[in-house]
mmCIF file of C-alpha atoms and ligand atoms in Angstrom:
data_model
loop_
_atom_site.group_PDB
_atom_site.id
_atom_site.type_symbol
_atom_site.label_atom_id
_atom_site.label_comp_id
_atom_site.label_asym_id
_atom_site.label_seq_id
_atom_site.Cartn_x
_atom_site.Cartn_y
_atom_site.Cartn_z
ATOM 1 C CA MET G 69 6.735 2.926 -23.070
ATOM 2 C CA ASN G 70 8.741 -0.255 -22.479
ATOM 3 C CA LYS G 71 5.909 -2.773 -22.067
ATOM 4 C CA ASP G 72 8.088 -5.805 -21.322
ATOM 5 C CA GLN G 73 9.978 -3.963 -18.601
ATOM 6 C CA LEU G 74 6.752 -2.712 -16.978
ATOM 7 C CA ILE G 75 5.295 -6.226 -16.926
ATOM 8 C CA LYS G 76 8.523 -7.653 -15.529
ATOM 9 C CA ILE G 77 8.576 -5.133 -12.660
ATOM 10 C CA ALA G 78 4.853 -5.545 -11.917
ATOM 11 C CA ARG G 79 5.305 -9.308 -11.667
ATOM 12 C CA ALA G 80 8.398 -8.959 -9.484
ATOM 13 C CA ILE G 81 6.405 -6.794 -7.046
ATOM 14 C CA VAL G 82 3.910 -9.626 -6.492
ATOM 15 C CA ALA G 83 6.398 -12.510 -6.687
ATOM 16 C CA LYS G 84 5.461 -15.597 -4.677
ATOM 17 C CA GLY G 85 5.633 -15.019 -0.931
ATOM 18 C CA LYS G 86 6.639 -11.365 -1.307
ATOM 19 C CA GLY G 87 4.882 -8.046 -0.854
ATOM 20 C CA ILE G 88 5.412 -4.334 -0.392
ATOM 21 C CA LEU G 89 6.574 -2.342 2.611
ATOM 22 C CA ALA G 90 4.676 0.964 2.519
ATOM 23 C CA ALA G 91 7.119 3.370 4.191
ATOM 24 C CA ASP G 92 5.850 6.476 2.413
ATOM 25 C CA GLU G 93 4.219 8.251 5.349
ATOM 26 C CA SER G 94 3.993 11.953 4.601
ATOM 27 C CA SER G 95 5.609 14.424 7.038
ATOM 28 C CA GLY G 96 2.335 14.845 8.939
ATOM 29 C CA THR G 97 1.643 11.116 9.230
ATOM 30 C CA ILE G 98 5.145 10.110 10.339
ATOM 31 C CA LYS G 99 5.013 12.873 12.955
ATOM 32 C CA ARG G 100 1.796 11.376 14.358
ATOM 33 C CA ARG G 101 3.396 7.913 14.444
ATOM 34 C CA PHE G 102 6.541 9.281 16.148
ATOM 35 C CA ASP G 103 4.462 11.291 18.650
ATOM 36 C CA ALA G 104 2.850 8.014 19.701
ATOM 37 C CA ILE G 105 6.243 6.520 20.607
ATOM 38 C CA GLY G 106 7.701 9.728 22.052
ATOM 39 C CA VAL G 107 10.196 10.404 19.266
ATOM 40 C CA GLU G 108 10.747 13.838 17.752
ATOM 41 C CA SER G 109 10.109 13.844 13.993
ATOM 42 C CA THR G 110 13.434 15.234 12.772
ATOM 43 C CA GLU G 111 15.035 14.470 9.419
ATOM 44 C CA ASN G 112 17.713 12.348 11.133
ATOM 45 C CA ASN G 113 15.227 10.397 13.243
ATOM 46 C CA ARG G 114 13.111 9.653 10.184
ATOM 47 C CA ARG G 115 16.266 8.544 8.372
ATOM 48 C CA ASP G 116 17.470 6.362 11.278
ATOM 49 C CA TYR G 117 14.076 4.718 11.611
ATOM 50 C CA ARG G 118 13.673 3.899 7.946
ATOM 51 C CA GLU G 119 17.323 2.875 7.574
ATOM 52 C CA MET G 120 16.742 0.394 10.381
ATOM 53 C CA LEU G 121 13.916 -1.197 8.403
ATOM 54 C CA PHE G 122 15.861 -1.248 5.128
ATOM 55 C CA ARG G 123 18.823 -2.893 6.895
ATOM 56 C CA THR G 124 16.672 -5.782 8.125
ATOM 57 C CA THR G 125 18.398 -8.084 5.675
ATOM 58 C CA SER G 126 16.301 -11.243 6.004
ATOM 59 C CA ALA G 127 12.987 -9.424 5.472
ATOM 60 C CA MET G 128 14.268 -7.266 2.641
ATOM 61 C CA LYS G 129 15.776 -10.232 0.834
ATOM 62 C CA ASN G 130 13.011 -12.779 1.354
ATOM 63 C CA GLN G 131 9.663 -11.016 1.797
ATOM 64 C CA ILE G 132 9.833 -7.364 0.778
ATOM 65 C CA SER G 133 9.640 -7.134 -3.012
ATOM 66 C CA GLY G 134 9.438 -3.347 -2.994
ATOM 67 C CA VAL G 135 9.439 -0.317 -0.696
ATOM 68 C CA ILE G 136 7.260 2.747 -1.218
ATOM 69 C CA LEU G 137 9.232 5.847 -0.267
ATOM 70 C CA PHE G 138 8.295 9.446 0.462
ATOM 71 C CA ASP G 139 9.984 12.255 -1.494
ATOM 72 C CA GLU G 140 12.347 13.032 1.404
ATOM 73 C CA THR G 141 13.495 9.407 1.744
ATOM 74 C CA ILE G 142 14.275 8.785 -1.919
ATOM 75 C CA ARG G 143 16.802 11.655 -1.683
ATOM 76 C CA GLN G 144 18.269 10.632 1.684
ATOM 77 C CA ASN G 145 21.536 8.884 2.455
ATOM 78 C CA ALA G 146 22.069 6.303 5.167
ATOM 79 C CA LYS G 147 24.227 7.300 8.130
ATOM 80 C CA ASP G 148 27.309 5.945 6.311
ATOM 81 C CA GLY G 149 26.554 8.086 3.263
ATOM 82 C CA LYS G 150 25.080 5.381 1.040
ATOM 83 C CA PRO G 151 21.828 6.436 -0.662
ATOM 84 C CA LEU G 152 18.866 4.655 0.952
ATOM 85 C CA VAL G 153 17.673 3.719 -2.539
ATOM 86 C CA GLN G 154 20.934 1.852 -3.084
ATOM 87 C CA LEU G 155 20.537 0.089 0.246
ATOM 88 C CA ILE G 156 17.112 -1.137 -0.868
ATOM 89 C CA SER G 157 18.313 -2.247 -4.317
ATOM 90 C CA GLU G 158 21.325 -4.068 -2.904
ATOM 91 C CA SER G 159 19.039 -6.069 -0.628
ATOM 92 C CA GLY G 160 17.198 -7.295 -3.718
ATOM 93 C CA SER G 161 14.110 -5.119 -3.207
ATOM 94 C CA LEU G 162 12.664 -2.511 -5.585
ATOM 95 C CA PRO G 163 12.455 1.203 -4.716
ATOM 96 C CA GLY G 164 9.085 2.871 -5.317
ATOM 97 C CA ILE G 165 7.775 6.370 -4.706
ATOM 98 C CA LYS G 166 4.552 7.959 -3.523
ATOM 99 C CA VAL G 167 3.726 10.582 -6.135
ATOM 100 C CA ASP G 168 0.347 11.925 -5.066
ATOM 101 C CA LYS G 169 0.365 15.182 -3.131
ATOM 102 C CA GLY G 170 -2.262 14.201 -0.603
ATOM 103 C CA THR G 171 -5.908 15.169 -0.387
ATOM 104 C CA LYS G 172 -7.846 18.450 -0.455
ATOM 105 C CA PRO G 173 -11.565 19.059 0.177
ATOM 106 C CA LEU G 174 -13.548 18.523 -3.021
ATOM 107 C CA PRO G 175 -15.709 21.520 -3.981
ATOM 108 C CA PHE G 176 -19.461 21.093 -3.339
ATOM 109 C CA CYS G 177 -18.884 17.665 -1.767
ATOM 110 C CA PRO G 178 -18.941 18.218 2.005
ATOM 111 C CA GLY G 179 -16.836 15.678 3.892
ATOM 112 C CA GLU G 180 -15.169 14.343 0.749
ATOM 113 C CA VAL G 181 -11.680 14.800 -0.660
ATOM 114 C CA ILE G 182 -9.789 14.651 -3.943
ATOM 115 C CA THR G 183 -6.205 13.470 -4.275
ATOM 116 C CA GLU G 184 -4.005 16.093 -5.940
ATOM 117 C CA GLY G 185 -0.717 15.886 -7.829
ATOM 118 C CA LEU G 186 -1.375 15.423 -11.553
ATOM 119 C CA ASP G 187 0.070 18.764 -12.673
ATOM 120 C CA GLY G 188 3.719 18.322 -13.629
ATOM 121 C CA LEU G 189 3.575 14.622 -12.753
ATOM 122 C CA GLY G 190 5.317 13.518 -15.972
ATOM 123 C CA GLU G 191 8.420 15.581 -15.133
ATOM 124 C CA ARG G 192 8.407 14.383 -11.533
ATOM 125 C CA LEU G 193 8.202 10.761 -12.692
ATOM 126 C CA ASP G 194 11.255 11.272 -14.900
ATOM 127 C CA GLU G 195 13.173 12.690 -11.950
ATOM 128 C CA TYR G 196 12.106 9.857 -9.646
ATOM 129 C CA ARG G 197 13.122 7.294 -12.247
ATOM 130 C CA LYS G 198 16.588 8.880 -12.356
ATOM 131 C CA LEU G 199 16.684 8.665 -8.562
ATOM 132 C CA GLY G 200 16.030 4.914 -8.821
ATOM 133 C CA ALA G 201 12.249 4.445 -8.530
ATOM 134 C CA VAL G 202 10.770 1.709 -10.714
ATOM 135 C CA PHE G 203 7.215 1.920 -9.415
ATOM 136 C CA ALA G 204 4.912 4.561 -7.952
ATOM 137 C CA LYS G 205 1.857 4.880 -5.745
ATOM 138 C CA TRP G 206 -1.199 7.143 -5.788
ATOM 139 C CA ARG G 207 -3.867 6.830 -3.111
ATOM 140 C CA ALA G 208 -7.474 7.886 -3.625
ATOM 141 C CA VAL G 209 -9.533 8.124 -0.447
ATOM 142 C CA ILE G 210 -13.228 7.228 -0.329
ATOM 143 C CA ASP G 211 -15.054 7.688 2.957
ATOM 144 C CA ILE G 212 -18.339 6.010 3.885
ATOM 145 C CA ASP G 213 -20.871 8.004 5.904
ATOM 146 C CA ASN G 214 -24.475 9.204 5.676
ATOM 147 C CA GLY G 215 -25.004 10.113 2.011
ATOM 148 C CA ILE G 216 -21.381 9.609 0.973
ATOM 149 C CA PRO G 217 -19.510 8.696 -1.105
ATOM 150 C CA SER G 218 -21.110 10.872 -3.764
ATOM 151 C CA TYR G 219 -21.063 10.062 -7.476
ATOM 152 C CA THR G 220 -18.981 13.216 -7.927
ATOM 153 C CA ALA G 221 -16.218 12.334 -5.465
ATOM 154 C CA LEU G 222 -16.022 8.731 -6.519
ATOM 155 C CA ASN G 223 -15.783 9.473 -10.237
ATOM 156 C CA THR G 224 -13.373 12.387 -9.824
ATOM 157 C CA ASN G 225 -11.010 10.284 -7.730
ATOM 158 C CA ALA G 226 -11.185 7.304 -10.093
ATOM 159 C CA HIS G 227 -10.444 9.564 -13.057
ATOM 160 C CA ALA G 228 -7.374 11.029 -11.338
ATOM 161 C CA LEU G 229 -6.126 7.531 -10.473
ATOM 162 C CA ALA G 230 -6.436 6.436 -14.090
ATOM 163 C CA ARG G 231 -4.676 9.576 -15.384
ATOM 164 C CA TYR G 232 -1.860 8.953 -12.908
ATOM 165 C CA ALA G 233 -1.557 5.305 -13.993
ATOM 166 C CA ALA G 234 -1.358 6.214 -17.674
ATOM 167 C CA LEU G 235 1.320 8.863 -17.005
ATOM 168 C CA CYS G 236 3.341 6.344 -14.982
ATOM 169 C CA GLN G 237 3.330 3.770 -17.758
ATOM 170 C CA GLU G 238 4.179 6.372 -20.378
ATOM 171 C CA HIS G 239 7.216 7.258 -18.221
ATOM 172 C CA ASP G 240 8.213 3.603 -17.673
ATOM 173 C CA ILE G 241 7.122 3.445 -14.046
ATOM 174 C CA VAL G 242 4.766 0.728 -12.802
ATOM 175 C CA PRO G 243 1.700 2.306 -11.195
ATOM 176 C CA ILE G 244 0.307 0.962 -7.944
ATOM 177 C CA VAL G 245 -3.346 1.965 -8.207
ATOM 178 C CA GLU G 246 -4.732 2.506 -4.714
ATOM 179 C CA PRO G 247 -8.412 3.319 -4.285
ATOM 180 C CA GLU G 248 -8.912 3.100 -0.518
ATOM 181 C CA VAL G 249 -12.410 2.781 0.910
ATOM 182 C CA LEU G 250 -11.785 3.767 4.525
ATOM 183 C CA MET G 251 -12.754 1.490 7.397
ATOM 184 C CA ASP G 252 -13.526 4.451 9.689
ATOM 185 C CA GLY G 253 -17.116 4.789 10.778
ATOM 186 C CA GLY G 254 -19.907 2.500 11.862
ATOM 187 C CA HIS G 255 -21.017 0.950 8.543
ATOM 188 C CA ASP G 256 -21.429 -2.797 8.197
ATOM 189 C CA ILE G 257 -19.499 -5.098 5.892
ATOM 190 C CA ASP G 258 -22.225 -5.143 3.231
ATOM 191 C CA ARG G 259 -22.058 -1.372 2.858
ATOM 192 C CA CYS G 260 -18.285 -1.711 2.454
ATOM 193 C CA TYR G 261 -18.881 -4.386 -0.179
ATOM 194 C CA ALA G 262 -21.299 -2.203 -2.156
ATOM 195 C CA ILE G 263 -19.035 0.866 -2.104
ATOM 196 C CA THR G 264 -15.878 -1.123 -2.876
ATOM 197 C CA GLU G 265 -17.662 -2.708 -5.837
ATOM 198 C CA TRP G 266 -18.774 0.688 -7.131
ATOM 199 C CA VAL G 267 -15.247 2.103 -6.695
ATOM 200 C CA LEU G 268 -13.498 -0.807 -8.427
ATOM 201 C CA LYS G 269 -15.974 -0.925 -11.328
ATOM 202 C CA THR G 270 -15.440 2.806 -11.870
ATOM 203 C CA VAL G 271 -11.652 2.625 -11.531
ATOM 204 C CA PHE G 272 -11.331 -0.186 -14.082
ATOM 205 C CA SER G 273 -13.640 1.622 -16.489
ATOM 206 C CA ASP G 274 -11.466 4.741 -16.209
ATOM 207 C CA LEU G 275 -8.251 2.725 -16.544
ATOM 208 C CA TYR G 276 -9.668 1.382 -19.799
ATOM 209 C CA TYR G 277 -10.545 4.856 -21.106
ATOM 210 C CA GLN G 278 -7.035 6.110 -20.198
ATOM 211 C CA ARG G 279 -5.563 3.107 -22.111
ATOM 212 C CA VAL G 280 -3.692 1.703 -19.148
ATOM 213 C CA MET G 281 -2.044 -1.678 -19.730
ATOM 214 C CA LEU G 282 -3.426 -3.875 -16.958
ATOM 215 C CA GLU G 283 -0.498 -6.324 -17.126
ATOM 216 C CA GLY G 284 1.824 -3.471 -16.175
ATOM 217 C CA MET G 285 0.098 -2.335 -12.983
ATOM 218 C CA VAL G 286 -0.657 -3.552 -9.476
ATOM 219 C CA LEU G 287 -3.959 -2.890 -7.682
ATOM 220 C CA LYS G 288 -3.790 -1.864 -4.026
ATOM 221 C CA PRO G 289 -7.319 -2.167 -2.648
ATOM 222 C CA ASN G 290 -8.905 -2.210 0.780
ATOM 223 C CA MET G 291 -10.378 -5.427 2.064
ATOM 224 C CA VAL G 292 -14.145 -5.692 2.402
ATOM 225 C CA ILE G 293 -14.527 -5.221 6.138
ATOM 226 C CA SER G 294 -16.889 -3.737 8.757
ATOM 227 C CA GLY G 295 -16.301 -0.160 9.854
ATOM 228 C CA LYS G 296 -14.163 0.163 12.976
ATOM 229 C CA LYS G 297 -17.104 1.506 14.961
ATOM 230 C CA ALA G 298 -19.651 -1.008 13.650
ATOM 231 C CA GLU G 299 -21.763 -2.561 16.390
ATOM 232 C CA LYS G 300 -21.221 -6.090 15.135
ATOM 233 C CA ARG G 301 -18.064 -6.629 13.134
ATOM 234 C CA ALA G 302 -17.847 -9.439 10.581
ATOM 235 C CA GLY G 303 -15.417 -12.258 11.365
ATOM 236 C CA PRO G 304 -12.348 -13.246 9.322
ATOM 237 C CA ASP G 305 -14.094 -15.849 7.150
ATOM 238 C CA GLU G 306 -16.721 -13.365 6.038
ATOM 239 C CA VAL G 307 -14.068 -10.693 5.354
ATOM 240 C CA ALA G 308 -12.048 -13.110 3.227
ATOM 241 C CA ASP G 309 -15.107 -14.407 1.403
ATOM 242 C CA LYS G 310 -16.582 -11.002 0.579
ATOM 243 C CA THR G 311 -13.218 -9.472 -0.296
ATOM 244 C CA LEU G 312 -12.445 -12.203 -2.778
ATOM 245 C CA ARG G 313 -15.965 -12.059 -4.186
ATOM 246 C CA VAL G 314 -15.790 -8.339 -4.913
ATOM 247 C CA LEU G 315 -12.329 -8.673 -6.455
ATOM 248 C CA LYS G 316 -13.396 -11.531 -8.720
ATOM 249 C CA ASN G 317 -16.352 -9.427 -9.834
ATOM 250 C CA CYS G 318 -14.319 -6.328 -10.621
ATOM 251 C CA VAL G 319 -10.631 -7.038 -11.324
ATOM 252 C CA PRO G 320 -9.696 -8.508 -14.723
ATOM 253 C CA PRO G 321 -7.273 -11.452 -14.582
ATOM 254 C CA ALA G 322 -4.896 -9.458 -16.799
ATOM 255 C CA VAL G 323 -3.933 -7.304 -13.789
ATOM 256 C CA SER G 324 -0.462 -8.403 -12.653
ATOM 257 C CA GLY G 325 -1.344 -8.613 -9.001
ATOM 258 C CA ILE G 326 -3.244 -7.366 -5.987
ATOM 259 C CA ALA G 327 -1.468 -6.011 -2.896
ATOM 260 C CA PHE G 328 -3.772 -4.987 -0.053
ATOM 261 C CA LEU G 329 -3.388 -1.968 2.194
ATOM 262 C CA SER G 330 -3.905 -2.687 5.908
ATOM 263 C CA GLY G 331 -6.025 0.414 6.518
ATOM 264 C CA GLY G 332 -6.092 0.318 10.322
ATOM 265 C CA GLN G 333 -6.494 -3.435 10.837
ATOM 266 C CA SER G 334 -4.373 -4.838 13.643
ATOM 267 C CA ASP G 335 -1.118 -6.535 12.642
ATOM 268 C CA GLU G 336 -2.509 -9.990 13.109
ATOM 269 C CA GLU G 337 -5.925 -9.258 11.562
ATOM 270 C CA ALA G 338 -4.220 -8.107 8.376
ATOM 271 C CA THR G 339 -2.199 -11.336 8.293
ATOM 272 C CA VAL G 340 -5.165 -13.610 9.077
ATOM 273 C CA HIS G 341 -7.310 -12.062 6.338
ATOM 274 C CA LEU G 342 -4.576 -12.270 3.700
ATOM 275 C CA ASN G 343 -3.913 -15.877 4.647
ATOM 276 C CA LEU G 344 -7.581 -16.893 4.407
ATOM 277 C CA ILE G 345 -7.975 -15.235 1.015
ATOM 278 C CA ASN G 346 -4.965 -17.124 -0.325
ATOM 279 C CA GLN G 347 -6.313 -20.375 1.069
ATOM 280 C CA MET G 348 -9.388 -19.863 -1.110
ATOM 281 C CA GLY G 349 -7.274 -20.258 -4.261
ATOM 282 C CA PRO G 350 -6.450 -20.891 -7.006
ATOM 283 C CA LEU G 351 -6.874 -17.165 -7.611
ATOM 284 C CA PRO G 352 -6.805 -15.290 -10.946
ATOM 285 C CA TRP G 353 -3.913 -13.067 -9.763
ATOM 286 C CA PRO G 354 -1.196 -13.169 -7.097
ATOM 287 C CA VAL G 355 -2.667 -11.646 -3.909
ATOM 288 C CA THR G 356 -0.276 -10.172 -1.362
ATOM 289 C CA PHE G 357 0.336 -7.281 1.039
ATOM 290 C CA SER G 358 1.356 -3.660 0.698
ATOM 291 C CA TYR G 359 1.160 -2.840 4.362
ATOM 292 C CA GLY G 360 2.219 0.299 6.178
ATOM 293 C CA ARG G 361 0.904 0.146 9.713
ATOM 294 C CA ALA G 362 0.459 -3.646 9.860
ATOM 295 C CA LEU G 363 4.181 -4.128 9.108
ATOM 296 C CA GLN G 364 5.567 -1.189 11.049
ATOM 297 C CA HIS G 365 3.480 -0.908 14.180
ATOM 298 C CA GLU G 366 5.419 -3.506 16.152
ATOM 299 C CA PRO G 367 8.973 -2.513 15.119
ATOM 300 C CA GLN G 368 8.108 1.154 15.652
ATOM 301 C CA THR G 369 6.889 0.497 19.174
ATOM 302 C CA VAL G 370 9.890 -1.669 20.037
ATOM 303 C CA TRP G 371 12.363 0.858 18.590
ATOM 304 C CA ALA G 372 10.979 3.927 20.420
ATOM 305 C CA GLY G 373 13.855 6.004 19.023
ATOM 306 C CA LYS G 374 16.600 4.224 21.002
ATOM 307 C CA ALA G 375 19.739 2.863 19.358
ATOM 308 C CA GLU G 376 19.889 0.000 21.853
ATOM 309 C CA ASN G 377 16.479 -1.230 20.610
ATOM 310 C CA VAL G 378 17.449 -1.455 16.937
ATOM 311 C CA ALA G 379 18.205 -5.181 16.916
ATOM 312 C CA ALA G 380 14.955 -6.065 18.705
ATOM 313 C CA ALA G 381 12.949 -3.791 16.407
ATOM 314 C CA GLN G 382 14.538 -5.424 13.362
ATOM 315 C CA ARG G 383 13.566 -8.832 14.738
ATOM 316 C CA ALA G 384 9.995 -7.573 15.160
ATOM 317 C CA PHE G 385 9.945 -6.302 11.574
ATOM 318 C CA ALA G 386 11.478 -9.528 10.229
ATOM 319 C CA HIS G 387 8.819 -11.491 12.083
ATOM 320 C CA ARG G 388 5.857 -9.525 10.677
ATOM 321 C CA ALA G 389 7.360 -9.668 7.192
ATOM 322 C CA ARG G 390 7.763 -13.439 7.501
ATOM 323 C CA MET G 391 4.199 -13.888 8.767
ATOM 324 C CA ASN G 392 2.804 -11.866 5.877
ATOM 325 C CA GLY G 393 5.051 -13.631 3.370
ATOM 326 C CA LEU G 394 3.526 -16.912 4.546
ATOM 327 C CA ALA G 395 0.001 -15.438 4.473
ATOM 328 C CA ALA G 396 0.577 -14.420 0.859
ATOM 329 C CA GLN G 397 0.913 -18.150 0.164
ATOM 330 C CA GLY G 398 -1.904 -19.280 2.484
ATOM 331 C CA GLN G 399 0.684 -20.923 4.736
ATOM 332 C CA TRP G 400 0.440 -18.822 7.882
ATOM 333 C CA LYS G 401 -0.505 -20.517 11.155
ATOM 334 C CA HIS G 402 -1.384 -18.947 14.473
ATOM 335 C CA ASP G 403 1.237 -21.092 16.297
ATOM 336 C CA LEU G 404 3.981 -19.284 14.411
ATOM 337 C CA GLU G 405 2.990 -16.022 16.132
ATOM 338 C CA LYS G 406 3.206 -17.615 19.548
ATOM 339 C CA ALA G 407 6.521 -19.294 18.795
ATOM 340 C CA ALA G 408 8.027 -15.856 18.102
HETATM 341 P P1 13P O 50 -1.628 1.042 5.657
HETATM 342 O O1 13P O 50 -1.257 -0.399 5.403
HETATM 343 O O2 13P O 50 -1.165 1.553 6.976
HETATM 344 O O3 13P O 50 -3.075 1.309 5.346
HETATM 345 O O4 13P O 50 -0.775 1.895 4.621
HETATM 346 C C1 13P O 50 -0.722 1.497 3.319
HETATM 347 C C2 13P O 50 -0.590 2.670 2.448
HETATM 348 O O5 13P O 50 0.324 2.762 1.669
HETATM 349 C C3 13P O 50 -1.623 3.710 2.519
HETATM 350 O O6 13P O 50 -1.531 4.541 1.404
#
């Protein structure tokens, strides 16, 4: 393991005013997103769409420190034949790769899932590194409902995350550790706080037992937020306050950085929350974004699969990237949205 290199990459991922573009939608997820905009999910359409994002020079150079890719994309070439990974590197951003194999129902735990993909992961990491990846992502999914999460599901998922992280570091890849407590359902923000705290405490205990070097990883957590169907949803100040409180209680300052997932928040909500959290600094770690939907929703809608919309879609992506880059420094203002 090359410790210095891992730390250098982890720090670059959370560099000031920069964050991650999560473009690692699996085949099923990207098909759902394309269905919503009336685009057929073919290999070429997926390539054209993602190439459009990676060619948004201002965003890639100034705000996007790294891009999480799906297996198909890391092997794909742009229309002109240049590998997409090279396109990303040349823009000054770092290529990353989703290495989990998605979720399966967990035995004897109705309604709960386990993330798979540990078998053979070491060999896959070596291949991905040769293809240009310098960091990886693994997402564990924790749902809140009556009687869940269970001790079993929570501990099994945390253990898998920690095993993944250790394998990554052993293979000189920076692990993004993503335990996502879903915001589906009708639970209130305090239930989200309690479960997020339990998840993070367990994950960091397991990371310790798997001997993971905290300086060479990035945490990708959910924010502490009311369920989407909650009767009364907590406002932005409470979300920022409780999110920061749980993180300070659970995440050692040695961790290189924190990059939130957006998890179904609207584009602007995700920006507002990140901004407020950064305004509550000084913080023990850099706190930024690793957004999928909250960065892509607008450009995807504008693009709608039409070549003539590419420039407008790139402007939409550049705008959201800029807004989140400012939020990562606590410098976002609502007027900037209107101005655009
Ligand atoms: P969202 O920001 O859309 O939640 O996606 C982030 C991600 O990478 C989920 O694994």
